[in-house]
Each structure stands twice: as structure tokens, then as C-alpha cells.
JSON list of C-alpha atoms in Angstrom, two decimals:
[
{"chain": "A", "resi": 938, "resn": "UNK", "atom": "CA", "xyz": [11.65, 1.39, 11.51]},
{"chain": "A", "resi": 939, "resn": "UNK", "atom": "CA", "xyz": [11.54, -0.31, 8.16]},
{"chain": "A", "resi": 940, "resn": "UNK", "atom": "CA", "xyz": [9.49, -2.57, 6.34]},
{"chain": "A", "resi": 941, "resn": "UNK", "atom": "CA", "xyz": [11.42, -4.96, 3.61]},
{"chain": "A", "resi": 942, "resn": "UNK", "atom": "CA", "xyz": [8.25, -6.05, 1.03]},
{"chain": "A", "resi": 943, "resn": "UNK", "atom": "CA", "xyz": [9.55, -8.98, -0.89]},
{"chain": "A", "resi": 944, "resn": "UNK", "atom": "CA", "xyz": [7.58, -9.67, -4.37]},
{"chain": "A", "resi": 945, "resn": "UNK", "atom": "CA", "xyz": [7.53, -12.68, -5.70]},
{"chain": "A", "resi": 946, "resn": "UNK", "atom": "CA", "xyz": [9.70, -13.36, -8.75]},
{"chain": "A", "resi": 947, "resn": "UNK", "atom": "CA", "xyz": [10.44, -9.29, -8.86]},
{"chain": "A", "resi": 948, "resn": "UNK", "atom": "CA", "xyz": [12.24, -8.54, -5.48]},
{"chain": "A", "resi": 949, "resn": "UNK", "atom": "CA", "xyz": [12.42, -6.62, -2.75]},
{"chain": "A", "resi": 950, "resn": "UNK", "atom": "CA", "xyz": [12.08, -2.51, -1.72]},
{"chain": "A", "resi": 951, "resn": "UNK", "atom": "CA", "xyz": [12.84, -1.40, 1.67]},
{"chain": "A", "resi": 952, "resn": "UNK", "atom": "CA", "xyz": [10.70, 1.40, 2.84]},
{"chain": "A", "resi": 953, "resn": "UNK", "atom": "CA", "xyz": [11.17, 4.05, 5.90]},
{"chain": "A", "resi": 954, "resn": "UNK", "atom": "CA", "xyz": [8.13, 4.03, 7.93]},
{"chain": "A", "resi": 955, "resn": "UNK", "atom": "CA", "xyz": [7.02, 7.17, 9.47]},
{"chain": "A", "resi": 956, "resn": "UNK", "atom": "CA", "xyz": [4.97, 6.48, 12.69]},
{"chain": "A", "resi": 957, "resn": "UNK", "atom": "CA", "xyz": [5.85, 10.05, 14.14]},
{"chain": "A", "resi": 958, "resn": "UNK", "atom": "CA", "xyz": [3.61, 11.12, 11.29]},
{"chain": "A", "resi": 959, "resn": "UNK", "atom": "CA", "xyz": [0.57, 8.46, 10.97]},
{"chain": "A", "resi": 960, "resn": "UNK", "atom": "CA", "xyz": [1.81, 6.29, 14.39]},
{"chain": "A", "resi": 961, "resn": "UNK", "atom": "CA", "xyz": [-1.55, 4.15, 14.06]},
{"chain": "A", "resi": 962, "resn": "UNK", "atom": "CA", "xyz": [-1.60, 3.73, 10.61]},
{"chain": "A", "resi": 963, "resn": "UNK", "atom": "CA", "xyz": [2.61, 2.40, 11.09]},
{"chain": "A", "resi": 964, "resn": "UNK", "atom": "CA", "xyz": [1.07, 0.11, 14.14]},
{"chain": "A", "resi": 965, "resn": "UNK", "atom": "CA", "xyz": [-1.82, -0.88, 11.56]},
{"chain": "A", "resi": 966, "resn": "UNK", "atom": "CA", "xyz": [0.72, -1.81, 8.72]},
{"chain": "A", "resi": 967, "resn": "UNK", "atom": "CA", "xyz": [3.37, -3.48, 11.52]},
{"chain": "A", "resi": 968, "resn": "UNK", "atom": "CA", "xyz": [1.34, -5.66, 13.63]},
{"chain": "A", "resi": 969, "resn": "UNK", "atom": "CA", "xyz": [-0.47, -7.09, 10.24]},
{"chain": "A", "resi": 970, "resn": "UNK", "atom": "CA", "xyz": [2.97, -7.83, 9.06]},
{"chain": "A", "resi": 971, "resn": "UNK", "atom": "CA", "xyz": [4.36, -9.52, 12.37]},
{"chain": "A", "resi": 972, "resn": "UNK", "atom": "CA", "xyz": [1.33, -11.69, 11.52]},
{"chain": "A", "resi": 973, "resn": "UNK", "atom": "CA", "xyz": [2.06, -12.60, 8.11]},
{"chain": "A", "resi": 974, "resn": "UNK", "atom": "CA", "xyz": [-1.06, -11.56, 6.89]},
{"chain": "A", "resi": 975, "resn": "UNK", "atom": "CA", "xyz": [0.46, -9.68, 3.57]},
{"chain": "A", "resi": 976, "resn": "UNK", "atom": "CA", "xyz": [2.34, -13.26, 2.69]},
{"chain": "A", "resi": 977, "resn": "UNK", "atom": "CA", "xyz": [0.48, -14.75, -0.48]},
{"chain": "A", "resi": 978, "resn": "UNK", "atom": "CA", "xyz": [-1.51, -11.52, -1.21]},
{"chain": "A", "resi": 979, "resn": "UNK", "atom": "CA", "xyz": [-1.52, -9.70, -4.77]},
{"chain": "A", "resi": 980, "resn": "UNK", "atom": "CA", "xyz": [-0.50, -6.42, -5.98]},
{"chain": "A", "resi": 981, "resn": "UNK", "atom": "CA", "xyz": [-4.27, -6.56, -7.18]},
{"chain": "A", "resi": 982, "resn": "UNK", "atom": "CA", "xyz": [-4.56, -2.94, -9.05]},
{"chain": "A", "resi": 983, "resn": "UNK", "atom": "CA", "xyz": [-1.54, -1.30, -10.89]},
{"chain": "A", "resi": 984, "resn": "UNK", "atom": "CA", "xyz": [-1.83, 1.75, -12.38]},
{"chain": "A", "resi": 985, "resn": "UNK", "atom": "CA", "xyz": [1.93, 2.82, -14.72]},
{"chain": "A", "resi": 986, "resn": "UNK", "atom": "CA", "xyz": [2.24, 6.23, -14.03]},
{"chain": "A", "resi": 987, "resn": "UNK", "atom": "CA", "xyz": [0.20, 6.24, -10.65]},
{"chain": "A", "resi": 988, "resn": "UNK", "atom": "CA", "xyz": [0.28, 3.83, -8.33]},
{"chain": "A", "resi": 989, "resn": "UNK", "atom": "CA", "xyz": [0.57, -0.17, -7.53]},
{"chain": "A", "resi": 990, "resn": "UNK", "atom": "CA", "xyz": [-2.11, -1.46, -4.65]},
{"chain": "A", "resi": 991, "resn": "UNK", "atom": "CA", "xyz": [-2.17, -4.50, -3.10]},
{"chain": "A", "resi": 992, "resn": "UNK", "atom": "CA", "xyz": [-2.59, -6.02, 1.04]},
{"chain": "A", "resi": 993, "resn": "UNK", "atom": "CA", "xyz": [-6.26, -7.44, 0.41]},
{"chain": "A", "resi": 994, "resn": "UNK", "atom": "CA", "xyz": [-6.71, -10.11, -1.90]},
{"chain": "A", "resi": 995, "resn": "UNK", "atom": "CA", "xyz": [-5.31, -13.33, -2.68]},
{"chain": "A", "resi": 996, "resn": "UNK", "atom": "CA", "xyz": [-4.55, -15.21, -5.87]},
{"chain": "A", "resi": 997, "resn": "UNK", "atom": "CA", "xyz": [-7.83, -16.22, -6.19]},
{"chain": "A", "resi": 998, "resn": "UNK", "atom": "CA", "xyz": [-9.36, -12.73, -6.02]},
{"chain": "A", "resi": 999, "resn": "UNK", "atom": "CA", "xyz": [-10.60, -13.75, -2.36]},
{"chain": "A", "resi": 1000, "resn": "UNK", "atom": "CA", "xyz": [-10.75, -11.03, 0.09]},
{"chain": "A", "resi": 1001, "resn": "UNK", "atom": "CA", "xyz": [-8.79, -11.32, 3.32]},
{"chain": "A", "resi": 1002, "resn": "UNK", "atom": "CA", "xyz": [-10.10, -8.80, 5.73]},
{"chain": "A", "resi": 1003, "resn": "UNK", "atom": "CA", "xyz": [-8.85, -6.68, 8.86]},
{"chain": "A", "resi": 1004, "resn": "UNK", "atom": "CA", "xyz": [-9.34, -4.27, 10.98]},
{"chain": "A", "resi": 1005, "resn": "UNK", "atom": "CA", "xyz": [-10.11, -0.60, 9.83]},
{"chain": "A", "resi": 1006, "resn": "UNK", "atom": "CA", "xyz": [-8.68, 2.16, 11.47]},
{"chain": "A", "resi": 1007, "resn": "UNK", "atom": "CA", "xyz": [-9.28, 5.45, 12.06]},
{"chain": "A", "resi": 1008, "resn": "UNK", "atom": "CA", "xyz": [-7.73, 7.79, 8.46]},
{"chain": "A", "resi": 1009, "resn": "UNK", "atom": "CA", "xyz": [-4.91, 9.53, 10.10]},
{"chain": "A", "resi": 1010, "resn": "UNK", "atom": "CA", "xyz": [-5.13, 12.73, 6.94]},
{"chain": "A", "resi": 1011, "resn": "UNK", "atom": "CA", "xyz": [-6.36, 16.35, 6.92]},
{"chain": "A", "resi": 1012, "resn": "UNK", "atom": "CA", "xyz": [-9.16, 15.97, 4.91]},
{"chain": "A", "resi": 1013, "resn": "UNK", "atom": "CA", "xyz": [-10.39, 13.20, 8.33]},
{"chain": "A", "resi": 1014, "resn": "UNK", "atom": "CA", "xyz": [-9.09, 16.00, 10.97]},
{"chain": "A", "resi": 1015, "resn": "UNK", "atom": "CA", "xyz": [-5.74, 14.70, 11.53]},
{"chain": "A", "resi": 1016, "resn": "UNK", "atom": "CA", "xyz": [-3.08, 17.55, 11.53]},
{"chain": "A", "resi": 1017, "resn": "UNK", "atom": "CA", "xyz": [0.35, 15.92, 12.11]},
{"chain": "A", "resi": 1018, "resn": "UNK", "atom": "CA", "xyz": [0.62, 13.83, 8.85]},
{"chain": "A", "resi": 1019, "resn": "UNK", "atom": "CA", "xyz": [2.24, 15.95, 6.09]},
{"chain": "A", "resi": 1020, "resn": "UNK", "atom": "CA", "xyz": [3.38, 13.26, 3.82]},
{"chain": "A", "resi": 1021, "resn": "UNK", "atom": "CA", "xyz": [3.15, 14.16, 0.12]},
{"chain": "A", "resi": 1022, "resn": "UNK", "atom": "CA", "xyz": [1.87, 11.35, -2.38]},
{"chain": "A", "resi": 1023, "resn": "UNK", "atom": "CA", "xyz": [5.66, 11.59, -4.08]},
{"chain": "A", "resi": 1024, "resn": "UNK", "atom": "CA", "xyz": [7.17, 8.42, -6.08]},
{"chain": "A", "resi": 1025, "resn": "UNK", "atom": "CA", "xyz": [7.61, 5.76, -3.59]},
{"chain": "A", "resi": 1026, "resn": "UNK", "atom": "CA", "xyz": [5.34, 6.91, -1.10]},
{"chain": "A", "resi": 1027, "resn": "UNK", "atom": "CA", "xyz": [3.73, 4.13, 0.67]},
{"chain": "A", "resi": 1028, "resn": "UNK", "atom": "CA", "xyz": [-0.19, 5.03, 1.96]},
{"chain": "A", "resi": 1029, "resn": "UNK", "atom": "CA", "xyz": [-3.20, 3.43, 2.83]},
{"chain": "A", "resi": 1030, "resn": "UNK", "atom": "CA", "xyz": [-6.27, 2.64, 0.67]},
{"chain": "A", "resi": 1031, "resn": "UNK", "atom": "CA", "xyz": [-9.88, 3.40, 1.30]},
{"chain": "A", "resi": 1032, "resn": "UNK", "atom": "CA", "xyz": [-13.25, 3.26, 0.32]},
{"chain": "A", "resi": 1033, "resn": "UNK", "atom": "CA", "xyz": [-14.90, 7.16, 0.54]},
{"chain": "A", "resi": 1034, "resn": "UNK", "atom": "CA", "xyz": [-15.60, 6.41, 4.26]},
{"chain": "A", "resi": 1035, "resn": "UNK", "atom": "CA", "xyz": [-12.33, 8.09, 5.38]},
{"chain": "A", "resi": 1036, "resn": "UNK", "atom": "CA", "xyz": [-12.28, 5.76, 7.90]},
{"chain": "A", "resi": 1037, "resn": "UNK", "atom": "CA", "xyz": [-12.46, 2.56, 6.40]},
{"chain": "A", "resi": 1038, "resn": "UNK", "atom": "CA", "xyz": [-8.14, 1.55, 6.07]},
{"chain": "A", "resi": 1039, "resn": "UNK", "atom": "CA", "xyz": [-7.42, -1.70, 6.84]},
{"chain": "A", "resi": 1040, "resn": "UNK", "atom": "CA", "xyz": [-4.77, -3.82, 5.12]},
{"chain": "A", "resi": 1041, "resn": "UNK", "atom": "CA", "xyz": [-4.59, -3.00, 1.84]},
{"chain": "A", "resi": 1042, "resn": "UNK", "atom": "CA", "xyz": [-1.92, -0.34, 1.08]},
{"chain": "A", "resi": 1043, "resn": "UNK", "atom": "CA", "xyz": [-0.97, 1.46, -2.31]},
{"chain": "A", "resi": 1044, "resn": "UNK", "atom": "CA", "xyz": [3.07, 2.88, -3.51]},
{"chain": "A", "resi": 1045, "resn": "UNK", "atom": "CA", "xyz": [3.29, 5.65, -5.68]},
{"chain": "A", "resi": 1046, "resn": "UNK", "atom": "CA", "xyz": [4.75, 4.96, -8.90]},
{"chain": "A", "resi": 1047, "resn": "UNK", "atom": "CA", "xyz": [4.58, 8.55, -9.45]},
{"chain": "A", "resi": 1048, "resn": "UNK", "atom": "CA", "xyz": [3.58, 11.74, -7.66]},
{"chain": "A", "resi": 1049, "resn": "UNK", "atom": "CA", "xyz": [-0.13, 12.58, -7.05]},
{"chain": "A", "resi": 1050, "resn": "UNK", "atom": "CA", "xyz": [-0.62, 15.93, -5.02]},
{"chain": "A", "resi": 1051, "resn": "UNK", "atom": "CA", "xyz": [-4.21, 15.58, -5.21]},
{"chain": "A", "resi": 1052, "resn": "UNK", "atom": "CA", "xyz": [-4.03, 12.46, -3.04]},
{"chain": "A", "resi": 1053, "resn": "UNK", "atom": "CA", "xyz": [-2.08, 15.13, -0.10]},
{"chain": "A", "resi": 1054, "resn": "UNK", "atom": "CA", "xyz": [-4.27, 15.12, 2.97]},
{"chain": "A", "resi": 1055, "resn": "UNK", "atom": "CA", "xyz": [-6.72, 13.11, 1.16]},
{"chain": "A", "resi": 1056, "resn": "UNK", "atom": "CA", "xyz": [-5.03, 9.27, 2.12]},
{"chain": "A", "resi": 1057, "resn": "UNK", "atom": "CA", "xyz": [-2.75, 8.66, 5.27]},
{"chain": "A", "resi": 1058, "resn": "UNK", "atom": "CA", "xyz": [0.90, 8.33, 3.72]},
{"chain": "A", "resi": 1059, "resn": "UNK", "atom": "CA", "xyz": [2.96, 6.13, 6.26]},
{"chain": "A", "resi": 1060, "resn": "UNK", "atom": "CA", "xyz": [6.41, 5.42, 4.46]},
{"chain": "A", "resi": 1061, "resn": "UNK", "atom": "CA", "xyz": [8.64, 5.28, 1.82]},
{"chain": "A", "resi": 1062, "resn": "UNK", "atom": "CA", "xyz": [10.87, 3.77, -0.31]},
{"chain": "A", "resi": 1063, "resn": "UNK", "atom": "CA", "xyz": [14.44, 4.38, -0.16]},
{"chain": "A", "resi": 1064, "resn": "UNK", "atom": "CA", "xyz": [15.37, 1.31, -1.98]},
{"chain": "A", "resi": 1065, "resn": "UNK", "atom": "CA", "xyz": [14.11, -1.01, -4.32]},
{"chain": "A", "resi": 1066, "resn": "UNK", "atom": "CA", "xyz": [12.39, 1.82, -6.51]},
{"chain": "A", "resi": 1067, "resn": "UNK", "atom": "CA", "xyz": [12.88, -0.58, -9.65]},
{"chain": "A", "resi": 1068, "resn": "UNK", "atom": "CA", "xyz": [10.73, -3.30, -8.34]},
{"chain": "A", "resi": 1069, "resn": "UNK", "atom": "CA", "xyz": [7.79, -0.84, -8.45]},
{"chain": "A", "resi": 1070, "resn": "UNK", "atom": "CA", "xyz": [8.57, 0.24, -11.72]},
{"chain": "A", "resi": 1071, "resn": "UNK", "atom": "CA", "xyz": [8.63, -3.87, -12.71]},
{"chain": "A", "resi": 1072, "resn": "UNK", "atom": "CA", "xyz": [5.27, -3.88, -10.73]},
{"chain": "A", "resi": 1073, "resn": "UNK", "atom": "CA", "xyz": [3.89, -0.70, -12.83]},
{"chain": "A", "resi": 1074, "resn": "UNK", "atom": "CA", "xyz": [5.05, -2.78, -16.34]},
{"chain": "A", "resi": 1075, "resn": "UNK", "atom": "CA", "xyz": [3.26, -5.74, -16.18]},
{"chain": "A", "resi": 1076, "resn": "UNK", "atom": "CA", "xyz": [0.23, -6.24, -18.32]},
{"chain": "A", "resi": 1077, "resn": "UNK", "atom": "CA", "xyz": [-3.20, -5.57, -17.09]},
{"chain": "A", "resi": 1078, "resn": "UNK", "atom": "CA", "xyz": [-6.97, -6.15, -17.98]},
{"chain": "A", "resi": 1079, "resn": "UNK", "atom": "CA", "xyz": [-9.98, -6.64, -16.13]},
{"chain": "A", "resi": 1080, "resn": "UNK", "atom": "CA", "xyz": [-11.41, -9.18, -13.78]},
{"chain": "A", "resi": 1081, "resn": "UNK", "atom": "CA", "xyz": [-15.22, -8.58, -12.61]},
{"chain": "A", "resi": 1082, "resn": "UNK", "atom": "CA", "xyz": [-15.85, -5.37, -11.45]},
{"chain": "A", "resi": 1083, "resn": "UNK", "atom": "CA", "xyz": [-12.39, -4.53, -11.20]},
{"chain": "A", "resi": 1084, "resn": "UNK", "atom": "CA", "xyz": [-9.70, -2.81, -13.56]},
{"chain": "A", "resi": 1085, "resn": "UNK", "atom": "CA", "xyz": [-6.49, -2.32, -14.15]},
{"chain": "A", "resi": 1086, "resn": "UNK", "atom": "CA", "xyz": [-5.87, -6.01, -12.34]},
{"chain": "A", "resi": 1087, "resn": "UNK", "atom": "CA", "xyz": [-2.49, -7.99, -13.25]},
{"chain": "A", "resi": 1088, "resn": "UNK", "atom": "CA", "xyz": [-2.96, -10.40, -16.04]},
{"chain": "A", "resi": 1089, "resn": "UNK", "atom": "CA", "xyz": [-0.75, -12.86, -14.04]},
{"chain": "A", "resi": 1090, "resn": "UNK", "atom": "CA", "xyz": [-0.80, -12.41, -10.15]},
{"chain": "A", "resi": 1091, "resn": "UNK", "atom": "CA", "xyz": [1.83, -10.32, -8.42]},
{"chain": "A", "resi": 1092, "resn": "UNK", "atom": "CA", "xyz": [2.29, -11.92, -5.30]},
{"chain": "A", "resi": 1093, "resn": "UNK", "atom": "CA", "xyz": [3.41, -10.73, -2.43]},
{"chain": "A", "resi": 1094, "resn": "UNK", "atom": "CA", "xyz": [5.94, -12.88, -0.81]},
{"chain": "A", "resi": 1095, "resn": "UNK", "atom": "CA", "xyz": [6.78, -10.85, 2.34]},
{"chain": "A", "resi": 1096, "resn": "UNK", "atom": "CA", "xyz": [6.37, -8.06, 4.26]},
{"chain": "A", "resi": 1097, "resn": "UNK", "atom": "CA", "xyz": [9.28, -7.96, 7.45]},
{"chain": "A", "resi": 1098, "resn": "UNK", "atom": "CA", "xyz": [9.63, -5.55, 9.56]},
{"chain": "A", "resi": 1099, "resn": "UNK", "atom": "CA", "xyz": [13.64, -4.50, 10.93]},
{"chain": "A", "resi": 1100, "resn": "UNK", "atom": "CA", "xyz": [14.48, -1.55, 13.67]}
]
């Protein structure tokens, strides 16, 4: 299963889901994405060098909630998802409840092994690895309590899901 996550003005990646690894995180990520929830939502922290996160805000900076689910990573009990935090990596962001995932989702723009068994890693991308490294270059400042938010919105245009 794949997930094809179109940004707007950038392009598009294509990432391998893994659901044999973190299979309710992958039904999380898929049935939002059947719904269209991800289309008009922001890449709303990017960190060059780290990671790009988006899946829970809009242009606006207004939230758009879901669901949480249950963290499927060591560190939360969960033994069958080895998935490194390597470059491309898709995974799931959190608040320090480690069961608080919902929607929003991060991609490594590099590797972070201190993330391993800390997040539930669900996919990756096997092409399209340039449009996170045109997500990771655009400028950034701050906006409320936030940091490291785009200067001008990175919008996600589509998430679709192919067999």
C-alpha cells in the first residue's frame, strides 16, 4: 500500500506504508486520507536537517482534530514496530502522552535514532525525496507559541492512497 502526498506548488513523494509493522497507525493515516481530511492542511513545523510535520493545522493556524490512537512503539509496549527514524521515514507525532497520535504526521529529512522506539514509524518514501528537501528549504520564523513555522504556508494538496 502506498500513499502519494501531493504539496502544493512543490510536488509529490510516494511513500511505502508499512501496516505489518504499525497496522493501526497505517489504518489511522489511510482512513483520514480516504476522507480528505489532510487536503488544505500545512506542513506547519520544518526543521532542515530533521524533520518536516504537518496533518493538523490549516492555513489559518486553526486546528483540525481527530482521533488519537493508541502509540504503536517500544517505549508504549508495542514490540513488532522496528522502523528506524532514517531520511524519508514517515511517523506519527505526539504530545508526551504516548498515546495521544492523531493526524498529524512528521518525514524525516534526516536520520534521528533517538526518535527509534520512541514515535510509531509507519512508511516511507521511495520517491519524491526532493520535495522534502524543497519542504526542509523554505524560510521559517515564529508564529505564537510555535517555532520553526513556514513563513509562507506549505499546503498540503493531497494525500491518496493506491494498492
Amino acid at each position: 500500500m502506498k500513499a502519494i502526498i501531493t504539496v502544493k506548488g512543490i510536488g509529490s513523494m510516494t511513500a511505502e506504508l508499512y501496516p505489518e509493522k504499525a497496522p493501526e497507525t497505517v489504518k489511522n493515516f489511510v482512513a483520514l486520507a480516504k476522507d480528505g481530511f489532510y487536503e488544505g492542511l500545512i506542513f506547519h513545523r520544518v526543521i532542515s536537517g530533521f524533520m518536516i510535520q504537518g496533518g493538523g493545522f490549516d492555513e489559518s493556524f486553526s486546528q483540525k482534530r481527530a482521533k488519537a490512537i493508541k502509540g504503536e512503539f517500544r517505549s508504549n509496549g508495542f514490540t513488532g514496530n522496528d522502523i528506524r527514524h532514517t531520511r524519508g521515514v514517515l511517523s506519527m507525532a505526539r504530545t508526551s502522552d504516548p498515546d495521544s497520535a492523531s493526524s498529524q504526521f512528521f518525514i524525516m529529512h534526516a536520520d534521528a535514532p533517538h526518535l527509534d522506539g520512541a514515535y510509531a514509524a509507519f512508511g516511507r518514501v521511495t520517491e519524491g525525496l526532493e520535495v522534502i528537501d524543497a519542504v526542509a528549504s523554505v524560510k521559517v520564523g515564529n508564529y505564537g507559541y510555535f517555532s520553526d513555522v513556514p513563513v509562507d504556508p506549505v499546503v498540503i494538496e493531497s494525500v491518496k492512497i493506491t494498492d
